[in-house]
PDB file of C-alpha atoms in Angstrom:
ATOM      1  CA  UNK A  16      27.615   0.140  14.884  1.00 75.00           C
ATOM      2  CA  UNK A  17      27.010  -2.711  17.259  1.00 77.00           C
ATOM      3  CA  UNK A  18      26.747  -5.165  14.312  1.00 80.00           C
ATOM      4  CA  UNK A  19      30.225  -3.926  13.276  1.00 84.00           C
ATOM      5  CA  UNK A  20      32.410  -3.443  16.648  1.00 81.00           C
ATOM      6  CA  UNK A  21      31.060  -7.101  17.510  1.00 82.00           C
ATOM      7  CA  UNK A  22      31.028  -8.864  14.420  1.00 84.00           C
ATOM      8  CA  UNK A  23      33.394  -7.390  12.112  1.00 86.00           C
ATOM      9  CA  UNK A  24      36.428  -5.642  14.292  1.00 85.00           C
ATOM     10  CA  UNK A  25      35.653  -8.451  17.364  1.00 83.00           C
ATOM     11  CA  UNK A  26      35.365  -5.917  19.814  1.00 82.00           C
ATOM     12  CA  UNK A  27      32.067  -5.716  21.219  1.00 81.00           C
ATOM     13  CA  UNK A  28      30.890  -2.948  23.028  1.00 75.00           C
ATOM     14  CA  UNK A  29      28.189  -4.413  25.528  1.00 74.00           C
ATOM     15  CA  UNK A  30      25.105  -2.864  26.859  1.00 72.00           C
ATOM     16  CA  UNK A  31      24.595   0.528  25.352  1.00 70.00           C
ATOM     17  CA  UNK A  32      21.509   2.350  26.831  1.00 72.00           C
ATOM     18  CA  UNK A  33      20.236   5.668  26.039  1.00 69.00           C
ATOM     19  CA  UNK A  34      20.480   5.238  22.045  1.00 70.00           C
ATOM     20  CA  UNK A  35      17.487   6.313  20.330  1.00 71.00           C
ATOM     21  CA  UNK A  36      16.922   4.596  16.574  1.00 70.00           C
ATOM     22  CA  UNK A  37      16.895   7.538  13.898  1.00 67.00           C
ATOM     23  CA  UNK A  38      13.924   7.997  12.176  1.00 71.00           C
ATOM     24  CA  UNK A  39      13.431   9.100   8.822  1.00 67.00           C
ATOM     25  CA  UNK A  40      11.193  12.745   8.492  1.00 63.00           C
ATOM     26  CA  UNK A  41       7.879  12.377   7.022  1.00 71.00           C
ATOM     27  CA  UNK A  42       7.139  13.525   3.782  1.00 79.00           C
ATOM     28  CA  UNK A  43       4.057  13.864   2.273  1.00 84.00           C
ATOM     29  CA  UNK A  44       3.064  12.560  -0.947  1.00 89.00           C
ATOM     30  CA  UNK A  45       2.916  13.858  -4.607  1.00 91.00           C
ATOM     31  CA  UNK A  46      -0.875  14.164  -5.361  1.00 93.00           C
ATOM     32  CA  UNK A  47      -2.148  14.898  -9.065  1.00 94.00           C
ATOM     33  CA  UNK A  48      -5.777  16.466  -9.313  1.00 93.00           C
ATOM     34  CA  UNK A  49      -8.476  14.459 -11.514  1.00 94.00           C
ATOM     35  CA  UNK A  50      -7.677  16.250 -14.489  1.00 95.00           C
ATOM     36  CA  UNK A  51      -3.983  16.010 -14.477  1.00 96.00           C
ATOM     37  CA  UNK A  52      -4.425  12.221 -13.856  1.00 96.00           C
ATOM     38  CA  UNK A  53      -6.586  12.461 -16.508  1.00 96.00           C
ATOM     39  CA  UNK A  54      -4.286  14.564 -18.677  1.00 97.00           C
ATOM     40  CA  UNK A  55      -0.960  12.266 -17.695  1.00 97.00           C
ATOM     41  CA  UNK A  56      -3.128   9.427 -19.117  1.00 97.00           C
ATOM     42  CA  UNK A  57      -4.112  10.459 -22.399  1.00 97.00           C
ATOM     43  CA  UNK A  58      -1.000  11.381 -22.872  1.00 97.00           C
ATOM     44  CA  UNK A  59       0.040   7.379 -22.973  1.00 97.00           C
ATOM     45  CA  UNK A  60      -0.393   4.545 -25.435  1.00 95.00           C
ATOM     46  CA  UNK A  61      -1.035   1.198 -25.714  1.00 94.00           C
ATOM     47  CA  UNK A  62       0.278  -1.146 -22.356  1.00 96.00           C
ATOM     48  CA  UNK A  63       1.502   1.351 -21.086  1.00 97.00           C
ATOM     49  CA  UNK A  64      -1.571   3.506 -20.949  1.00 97.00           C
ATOM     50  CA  UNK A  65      -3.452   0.154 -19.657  1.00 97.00           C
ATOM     51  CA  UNK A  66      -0.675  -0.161 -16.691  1.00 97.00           C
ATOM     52  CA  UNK A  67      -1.178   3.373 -15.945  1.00 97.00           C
ATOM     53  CA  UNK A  68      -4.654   2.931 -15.617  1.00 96.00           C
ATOM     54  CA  UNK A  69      -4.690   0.413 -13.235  1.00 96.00           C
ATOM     55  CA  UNK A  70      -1.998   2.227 -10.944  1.00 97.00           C
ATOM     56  CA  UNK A  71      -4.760   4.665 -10.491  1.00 96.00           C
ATOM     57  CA  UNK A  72      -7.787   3.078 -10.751  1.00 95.00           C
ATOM     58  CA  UNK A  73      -6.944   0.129  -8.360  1.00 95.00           C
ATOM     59  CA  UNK A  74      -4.421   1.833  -6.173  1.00 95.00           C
ATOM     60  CA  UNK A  75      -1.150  -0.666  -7.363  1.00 96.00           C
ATOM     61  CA  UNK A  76       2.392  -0.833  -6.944  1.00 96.00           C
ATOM     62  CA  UNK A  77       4.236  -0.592 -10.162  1.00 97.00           C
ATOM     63  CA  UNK A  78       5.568  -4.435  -9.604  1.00 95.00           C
ATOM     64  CA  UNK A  79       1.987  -5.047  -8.245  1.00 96.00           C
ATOM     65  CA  UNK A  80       0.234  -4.241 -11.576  1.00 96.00           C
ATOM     66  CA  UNK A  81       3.099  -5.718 -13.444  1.00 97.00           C
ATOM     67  CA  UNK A  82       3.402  -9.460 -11.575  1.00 95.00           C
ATOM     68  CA  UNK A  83      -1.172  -9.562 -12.094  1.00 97.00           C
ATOM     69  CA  UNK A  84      -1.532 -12.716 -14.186  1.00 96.00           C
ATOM     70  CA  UNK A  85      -4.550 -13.494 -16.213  1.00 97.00           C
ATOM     71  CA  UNK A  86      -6.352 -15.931 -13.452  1.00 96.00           C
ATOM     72  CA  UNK A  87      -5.836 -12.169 -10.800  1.00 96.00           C
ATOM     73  CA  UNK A  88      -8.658 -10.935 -12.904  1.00 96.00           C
ATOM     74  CA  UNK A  89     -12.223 -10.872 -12.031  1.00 95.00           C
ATOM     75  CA  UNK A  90     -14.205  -8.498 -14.243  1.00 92.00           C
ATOM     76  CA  UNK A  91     -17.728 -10.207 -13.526  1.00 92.00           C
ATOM     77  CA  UNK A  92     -16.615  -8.868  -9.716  1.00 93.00           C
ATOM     78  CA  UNK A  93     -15.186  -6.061 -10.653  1.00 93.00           C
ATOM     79  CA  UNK A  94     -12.151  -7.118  -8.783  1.00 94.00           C
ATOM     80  CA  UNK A  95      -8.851  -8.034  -8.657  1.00 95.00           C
ATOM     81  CA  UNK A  96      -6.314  -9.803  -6.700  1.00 96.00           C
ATOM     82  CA  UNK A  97      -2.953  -8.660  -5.889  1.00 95.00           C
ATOM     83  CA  UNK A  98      -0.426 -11.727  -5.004  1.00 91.00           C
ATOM     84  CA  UNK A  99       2.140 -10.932  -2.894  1.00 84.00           C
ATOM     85  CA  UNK A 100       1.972  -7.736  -2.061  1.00 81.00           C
ATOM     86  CA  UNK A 101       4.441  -5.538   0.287  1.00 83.00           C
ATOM     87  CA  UNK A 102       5.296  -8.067   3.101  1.00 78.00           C
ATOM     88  CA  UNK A 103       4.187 -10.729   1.251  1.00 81.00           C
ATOM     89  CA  UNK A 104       0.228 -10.230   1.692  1.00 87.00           C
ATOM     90  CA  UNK A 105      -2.771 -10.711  -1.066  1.00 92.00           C
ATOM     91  CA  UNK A 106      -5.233  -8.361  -0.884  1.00 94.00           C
ATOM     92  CA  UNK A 107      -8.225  -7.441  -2.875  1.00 95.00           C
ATOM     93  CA  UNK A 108      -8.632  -4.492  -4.639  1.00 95.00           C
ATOM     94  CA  UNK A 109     -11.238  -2.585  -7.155  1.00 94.00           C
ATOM     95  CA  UNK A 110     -10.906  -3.374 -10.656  1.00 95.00           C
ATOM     96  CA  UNK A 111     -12.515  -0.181 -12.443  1.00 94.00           C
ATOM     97  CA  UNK A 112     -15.408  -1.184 -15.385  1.00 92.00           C
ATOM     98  CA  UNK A 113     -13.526   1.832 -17.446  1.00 93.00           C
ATOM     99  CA  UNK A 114     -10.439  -0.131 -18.035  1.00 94.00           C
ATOM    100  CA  UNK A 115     -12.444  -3.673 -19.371  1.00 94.00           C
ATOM    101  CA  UNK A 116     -12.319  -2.490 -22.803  1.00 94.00           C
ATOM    102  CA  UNK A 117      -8.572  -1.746 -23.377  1.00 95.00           C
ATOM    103  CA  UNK A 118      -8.282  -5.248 -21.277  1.00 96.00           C
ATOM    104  CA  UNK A 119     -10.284  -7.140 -23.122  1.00 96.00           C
ATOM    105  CA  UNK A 120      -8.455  -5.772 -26.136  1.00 96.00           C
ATOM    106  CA  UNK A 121      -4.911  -6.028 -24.585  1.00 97.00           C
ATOM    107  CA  UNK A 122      -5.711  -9.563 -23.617  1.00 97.00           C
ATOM    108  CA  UNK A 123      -6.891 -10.600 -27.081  1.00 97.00           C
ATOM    109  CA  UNK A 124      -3.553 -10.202 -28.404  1.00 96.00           C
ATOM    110  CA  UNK A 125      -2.037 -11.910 -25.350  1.00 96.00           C
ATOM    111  CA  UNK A 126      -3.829 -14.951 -25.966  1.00 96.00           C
ATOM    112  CA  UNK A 127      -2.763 -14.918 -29.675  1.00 96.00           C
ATOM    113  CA  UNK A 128       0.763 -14.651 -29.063  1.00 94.00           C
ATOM    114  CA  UNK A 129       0.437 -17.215 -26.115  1.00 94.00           C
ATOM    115  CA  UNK A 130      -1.331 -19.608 -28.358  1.00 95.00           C
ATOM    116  CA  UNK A 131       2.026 -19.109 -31.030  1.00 93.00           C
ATOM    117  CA  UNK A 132       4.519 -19.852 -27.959  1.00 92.00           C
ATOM    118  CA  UNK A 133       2.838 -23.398 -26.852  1.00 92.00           C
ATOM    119  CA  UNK A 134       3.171 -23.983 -30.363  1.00 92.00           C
ATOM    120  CA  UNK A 135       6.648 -22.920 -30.323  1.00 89.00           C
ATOM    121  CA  UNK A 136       7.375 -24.708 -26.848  1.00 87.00           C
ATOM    122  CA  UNK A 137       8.072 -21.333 -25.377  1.00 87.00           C
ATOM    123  CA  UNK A 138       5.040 -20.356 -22.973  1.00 89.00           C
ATOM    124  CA  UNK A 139       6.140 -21.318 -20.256  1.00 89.00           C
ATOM    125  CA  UNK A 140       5.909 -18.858 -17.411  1.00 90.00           C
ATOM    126  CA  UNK A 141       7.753 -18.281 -14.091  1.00 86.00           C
ATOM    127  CA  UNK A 142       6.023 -19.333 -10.890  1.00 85.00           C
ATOM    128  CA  UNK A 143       6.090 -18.079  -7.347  1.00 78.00           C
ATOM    129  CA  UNK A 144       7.934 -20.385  -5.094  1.00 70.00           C
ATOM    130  CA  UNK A 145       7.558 -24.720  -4.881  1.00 66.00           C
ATOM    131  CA  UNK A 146       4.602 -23.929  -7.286  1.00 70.00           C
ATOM    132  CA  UNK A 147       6.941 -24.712 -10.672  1.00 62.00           C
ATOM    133  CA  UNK A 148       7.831 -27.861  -8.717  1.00 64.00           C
ATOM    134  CA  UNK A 149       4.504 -29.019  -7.326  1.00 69.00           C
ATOM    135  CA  UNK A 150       2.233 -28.032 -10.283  1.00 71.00           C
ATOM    136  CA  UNK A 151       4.748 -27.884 -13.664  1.00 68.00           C
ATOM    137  CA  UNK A 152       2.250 -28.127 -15.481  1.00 83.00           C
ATOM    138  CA  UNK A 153       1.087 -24.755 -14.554  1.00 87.00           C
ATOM    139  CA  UNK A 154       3.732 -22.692 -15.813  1.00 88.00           C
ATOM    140  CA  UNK A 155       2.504 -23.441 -19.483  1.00 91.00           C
ATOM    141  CA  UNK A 156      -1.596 -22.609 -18.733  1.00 93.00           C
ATOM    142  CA  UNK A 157      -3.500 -19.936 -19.896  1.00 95.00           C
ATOM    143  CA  UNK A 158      -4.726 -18.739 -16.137  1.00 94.00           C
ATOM    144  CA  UNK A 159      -0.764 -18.226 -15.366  1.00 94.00           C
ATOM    145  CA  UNK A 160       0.487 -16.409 -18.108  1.00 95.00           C
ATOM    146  CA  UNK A 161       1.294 -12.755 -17.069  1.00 96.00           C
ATOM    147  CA  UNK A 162      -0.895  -9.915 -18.036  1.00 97.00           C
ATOM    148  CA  UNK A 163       1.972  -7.615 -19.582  1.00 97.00           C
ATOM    149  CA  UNK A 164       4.438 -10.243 -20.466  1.00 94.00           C
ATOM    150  CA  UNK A 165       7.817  -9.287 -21.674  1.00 92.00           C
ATOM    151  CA  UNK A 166       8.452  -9.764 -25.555  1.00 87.00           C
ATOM    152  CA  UNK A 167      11.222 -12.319 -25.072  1.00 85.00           C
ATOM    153  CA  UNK A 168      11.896 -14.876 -22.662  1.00 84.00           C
ATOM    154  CA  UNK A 169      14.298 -14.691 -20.148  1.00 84.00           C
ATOM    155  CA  UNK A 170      16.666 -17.196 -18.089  1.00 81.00           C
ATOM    156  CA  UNK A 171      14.668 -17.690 -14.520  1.00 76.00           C
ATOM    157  CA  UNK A 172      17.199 -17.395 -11.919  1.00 73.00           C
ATOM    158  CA  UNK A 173      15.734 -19.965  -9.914  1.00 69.00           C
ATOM    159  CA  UNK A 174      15.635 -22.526 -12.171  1.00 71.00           C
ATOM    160  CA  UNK A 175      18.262 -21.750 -14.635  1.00 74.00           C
ATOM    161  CA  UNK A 176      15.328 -22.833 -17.611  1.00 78.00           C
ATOM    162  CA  UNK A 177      14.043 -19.984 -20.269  1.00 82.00           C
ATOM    163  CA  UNK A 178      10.608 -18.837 -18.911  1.00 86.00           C
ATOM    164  CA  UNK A 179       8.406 -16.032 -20.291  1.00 89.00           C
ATOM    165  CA  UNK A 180       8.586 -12.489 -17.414  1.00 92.00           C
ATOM    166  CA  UNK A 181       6.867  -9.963 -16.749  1.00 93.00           C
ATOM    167  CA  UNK A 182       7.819  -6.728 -18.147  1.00 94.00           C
ATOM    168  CA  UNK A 183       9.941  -4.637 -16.919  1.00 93.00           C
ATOM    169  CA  UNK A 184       9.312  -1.198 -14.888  1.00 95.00           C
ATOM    170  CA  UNK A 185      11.479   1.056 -16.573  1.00 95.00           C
ATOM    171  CA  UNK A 186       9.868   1.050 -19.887  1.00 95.00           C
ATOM    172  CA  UNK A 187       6.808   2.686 -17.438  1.00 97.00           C
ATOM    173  CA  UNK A 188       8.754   5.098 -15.632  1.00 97.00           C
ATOM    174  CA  UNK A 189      10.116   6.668 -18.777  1.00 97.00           C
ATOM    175  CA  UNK A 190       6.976   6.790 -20.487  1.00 97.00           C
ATOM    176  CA  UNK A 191       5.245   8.428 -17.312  1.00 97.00           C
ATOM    177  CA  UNK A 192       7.547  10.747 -16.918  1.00 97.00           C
ATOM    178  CA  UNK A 193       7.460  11.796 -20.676  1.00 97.00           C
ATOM    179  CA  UNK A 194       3.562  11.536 -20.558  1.00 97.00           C
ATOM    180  CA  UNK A 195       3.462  14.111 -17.393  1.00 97.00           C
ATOM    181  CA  UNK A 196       5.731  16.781 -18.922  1.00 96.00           C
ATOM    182  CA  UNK A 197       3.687  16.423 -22.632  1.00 97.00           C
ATOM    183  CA  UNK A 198       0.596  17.208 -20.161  1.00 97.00           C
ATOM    184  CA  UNK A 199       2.385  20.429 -19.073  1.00 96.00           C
ATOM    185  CA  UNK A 200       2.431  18.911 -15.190  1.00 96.00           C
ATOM    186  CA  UNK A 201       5.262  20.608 -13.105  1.00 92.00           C
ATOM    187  CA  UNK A 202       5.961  18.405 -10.554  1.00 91.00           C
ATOM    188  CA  UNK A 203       7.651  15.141 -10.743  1.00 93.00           C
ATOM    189  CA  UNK A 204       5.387  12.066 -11.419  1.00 96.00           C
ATOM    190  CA  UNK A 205       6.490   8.865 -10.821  1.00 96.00           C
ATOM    191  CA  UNK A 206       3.996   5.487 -11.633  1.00 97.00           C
ATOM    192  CA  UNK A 207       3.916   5.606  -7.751  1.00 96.00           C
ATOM    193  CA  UNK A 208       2.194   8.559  -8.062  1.00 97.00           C
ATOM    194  CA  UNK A 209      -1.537   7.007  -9.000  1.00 97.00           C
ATOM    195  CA  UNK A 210      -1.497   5.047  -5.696  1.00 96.00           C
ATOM    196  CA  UNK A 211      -1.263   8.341  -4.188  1.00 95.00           C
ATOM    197  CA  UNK A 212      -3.467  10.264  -5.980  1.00 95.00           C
ATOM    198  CA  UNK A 213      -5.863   6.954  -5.944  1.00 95.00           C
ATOM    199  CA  UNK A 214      -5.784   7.062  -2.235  1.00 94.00           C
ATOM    200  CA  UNK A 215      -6.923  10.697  -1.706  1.00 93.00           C
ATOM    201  CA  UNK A 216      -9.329  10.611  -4.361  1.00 93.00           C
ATOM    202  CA  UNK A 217     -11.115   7.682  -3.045  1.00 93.00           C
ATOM    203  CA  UNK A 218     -11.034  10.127   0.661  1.00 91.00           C
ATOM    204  CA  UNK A 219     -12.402  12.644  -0.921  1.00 89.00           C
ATOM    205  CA  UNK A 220     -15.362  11.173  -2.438  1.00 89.00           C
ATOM    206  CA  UNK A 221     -16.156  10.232   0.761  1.00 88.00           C
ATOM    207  CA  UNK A 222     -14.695   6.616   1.543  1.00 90.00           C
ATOM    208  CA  UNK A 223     -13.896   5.000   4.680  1.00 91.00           C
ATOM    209  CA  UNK A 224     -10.159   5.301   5.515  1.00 93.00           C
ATOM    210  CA  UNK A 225     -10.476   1.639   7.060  1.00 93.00           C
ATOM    211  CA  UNK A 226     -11.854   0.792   3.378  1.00 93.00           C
ATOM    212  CA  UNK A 227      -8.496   2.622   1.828  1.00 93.00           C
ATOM    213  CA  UNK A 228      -6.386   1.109   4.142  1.00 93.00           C
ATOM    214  CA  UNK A 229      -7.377  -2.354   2.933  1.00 93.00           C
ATOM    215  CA  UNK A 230      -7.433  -1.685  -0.760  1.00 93.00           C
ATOM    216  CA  UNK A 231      -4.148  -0.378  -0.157  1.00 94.00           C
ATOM    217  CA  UNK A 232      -3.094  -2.911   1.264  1.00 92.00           C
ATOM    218  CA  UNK A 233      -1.577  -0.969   4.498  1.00 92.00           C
ATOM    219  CA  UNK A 234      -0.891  -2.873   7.765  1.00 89.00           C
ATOM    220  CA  UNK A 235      -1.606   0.134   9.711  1.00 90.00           C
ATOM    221  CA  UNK A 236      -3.992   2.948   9.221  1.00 90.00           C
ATOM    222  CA  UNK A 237      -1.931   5.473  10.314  1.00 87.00           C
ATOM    223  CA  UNK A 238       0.303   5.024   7.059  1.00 88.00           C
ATOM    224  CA  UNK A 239      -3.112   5.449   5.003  1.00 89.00           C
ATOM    225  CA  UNK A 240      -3.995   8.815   7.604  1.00 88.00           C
ATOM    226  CA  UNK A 241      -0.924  10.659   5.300  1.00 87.00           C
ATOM    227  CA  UNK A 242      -2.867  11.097   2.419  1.00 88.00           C
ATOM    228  CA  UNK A 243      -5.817  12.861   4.968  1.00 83.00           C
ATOM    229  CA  UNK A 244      -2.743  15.906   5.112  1.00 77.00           C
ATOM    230  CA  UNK A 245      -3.369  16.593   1.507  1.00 73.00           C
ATOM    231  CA  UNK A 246      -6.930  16.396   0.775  1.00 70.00           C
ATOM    232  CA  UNK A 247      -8.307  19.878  -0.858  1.00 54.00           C
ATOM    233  CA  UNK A 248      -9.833  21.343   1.662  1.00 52.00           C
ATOM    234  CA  UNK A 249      -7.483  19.721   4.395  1.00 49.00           C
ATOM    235  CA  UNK A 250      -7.836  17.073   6.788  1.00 48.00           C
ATOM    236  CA  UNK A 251     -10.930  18.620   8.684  1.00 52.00           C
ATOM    237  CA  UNK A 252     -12.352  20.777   5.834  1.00 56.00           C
ATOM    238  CA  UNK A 253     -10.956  23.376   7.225  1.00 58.00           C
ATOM    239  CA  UNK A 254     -11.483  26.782   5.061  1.00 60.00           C
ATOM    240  CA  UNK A 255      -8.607  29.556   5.565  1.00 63.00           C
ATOM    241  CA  UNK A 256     -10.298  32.813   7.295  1.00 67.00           C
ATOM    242  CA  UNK A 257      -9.204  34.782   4.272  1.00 57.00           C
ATOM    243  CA  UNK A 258     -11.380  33.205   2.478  1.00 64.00           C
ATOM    244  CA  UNK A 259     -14.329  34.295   4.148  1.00 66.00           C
ATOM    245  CA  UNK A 260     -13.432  38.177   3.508  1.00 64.00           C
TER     246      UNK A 260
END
């Protein structure tokens, strides 16, 4: 309102006091069990049962697990780094020894159709910032290919030249919302919804919430405390007196 009177009618109002900033309620978070992550995931194919996997298994945004690019992988480690992130910060997160097979796989055929594009003077990828300027080079080696490239390449906006992208979230969505209600899950499921369910598992085996909190890639532990409100047995293990009858 103050932006507008002043800016935009040129009638500013002055000092206002007393104003409180609105705050948006807190909701807490869609949580799958084990065996309807489980259940979502067999449900899904190919990429995007790989994506999925990762979502969950590393605690990713959908964009974060779509922007990885080969060189963000470190299965020796067991790791994985996440470029980036929500206000612009890399972290480090878990990369889980279950998924190496169907990456190894997935990344065999990468490297096959990567080899065709040099050939075809079409692999070269879009890069992060001065980094296309600085290092051109790069945007045509192995390390900075994407892990789940689109199939066709794409105009960069930045540069106006045709670079290979990542692909594209929707494709996900769709199939993870297909995937849930083939599994006979009744609540909506979103890709989001493996970070969240990655988060409280990871609590309830018994890990630090300072350790979440970093995987996660949170700036403040209280946003990581949410996922304490829907543990199983609640956030103390608190057991309902009826259930002692």
């Amino acid at each position: 309102m103050l932006f507008l009177y002043e800016h935009v009618l040129g009638r500013p109002l002055g000092r206002v006091d007393g104003v409180t900033r609105a705050k948006r309620p807190k909701r807490l978070p869609v949580v799958l069990t084990r065996a309807e992550v489980g259940a979502v995931l067999a449900e899904l194919r190919g990429t995007t049962r790989l994506v999925a996997s990762l979502l969950y298994g590393s605690g990713l945004r959908l964009k974060e697990g779509l922007r990885l690019r080969v060189h963000d992988l470190d299965a020796e480690r067991g790791q994985l780094t996440v470029r980036e992130g929500k206000g612009g910060r890399d972290r480090v997160t878990v990369l889980p020894s279950a998924v190496e097979p169907m990456l190894v796989r997935h990344l065999a055929v990468e490297r096959a159709r990567y080899e065709q594009a040099v050939e075809d003077g079409t692999a070269a990828v879009s890069l992060p910032g001065a980094l296309g300027v600085k290092y051109g080079h790069a945007a045509t080696e192995w390390g900075w290919q994407y892990v789940f490239p689109a199939r066709r390449p794409s105009v960069d906006p930045w540069t106006g030249d045709l670079r290979r992208h990542h692909l594209g979230p929707s494709g996900v969505q769709k199939a993870v919302r297909t995937a849930a209600q083939a599994a006979g899950v009744d609540r909506p499921v979103t890709p989001h919804v493996f970070r969240h369910s990655f988060a409280t598992h990871m609590l309830e085996r018994g890990a630090d919430i300072r350790t979440v909190q970093e995987l996660l890639g949170h700036s403040d532990v209280r946003t990581t405390e949410i996922y304490t409100h829907v543990l199983n047995r609640g956030v103390r293990g608190v057991v309902s007196p009826l259930d002692g009858l």
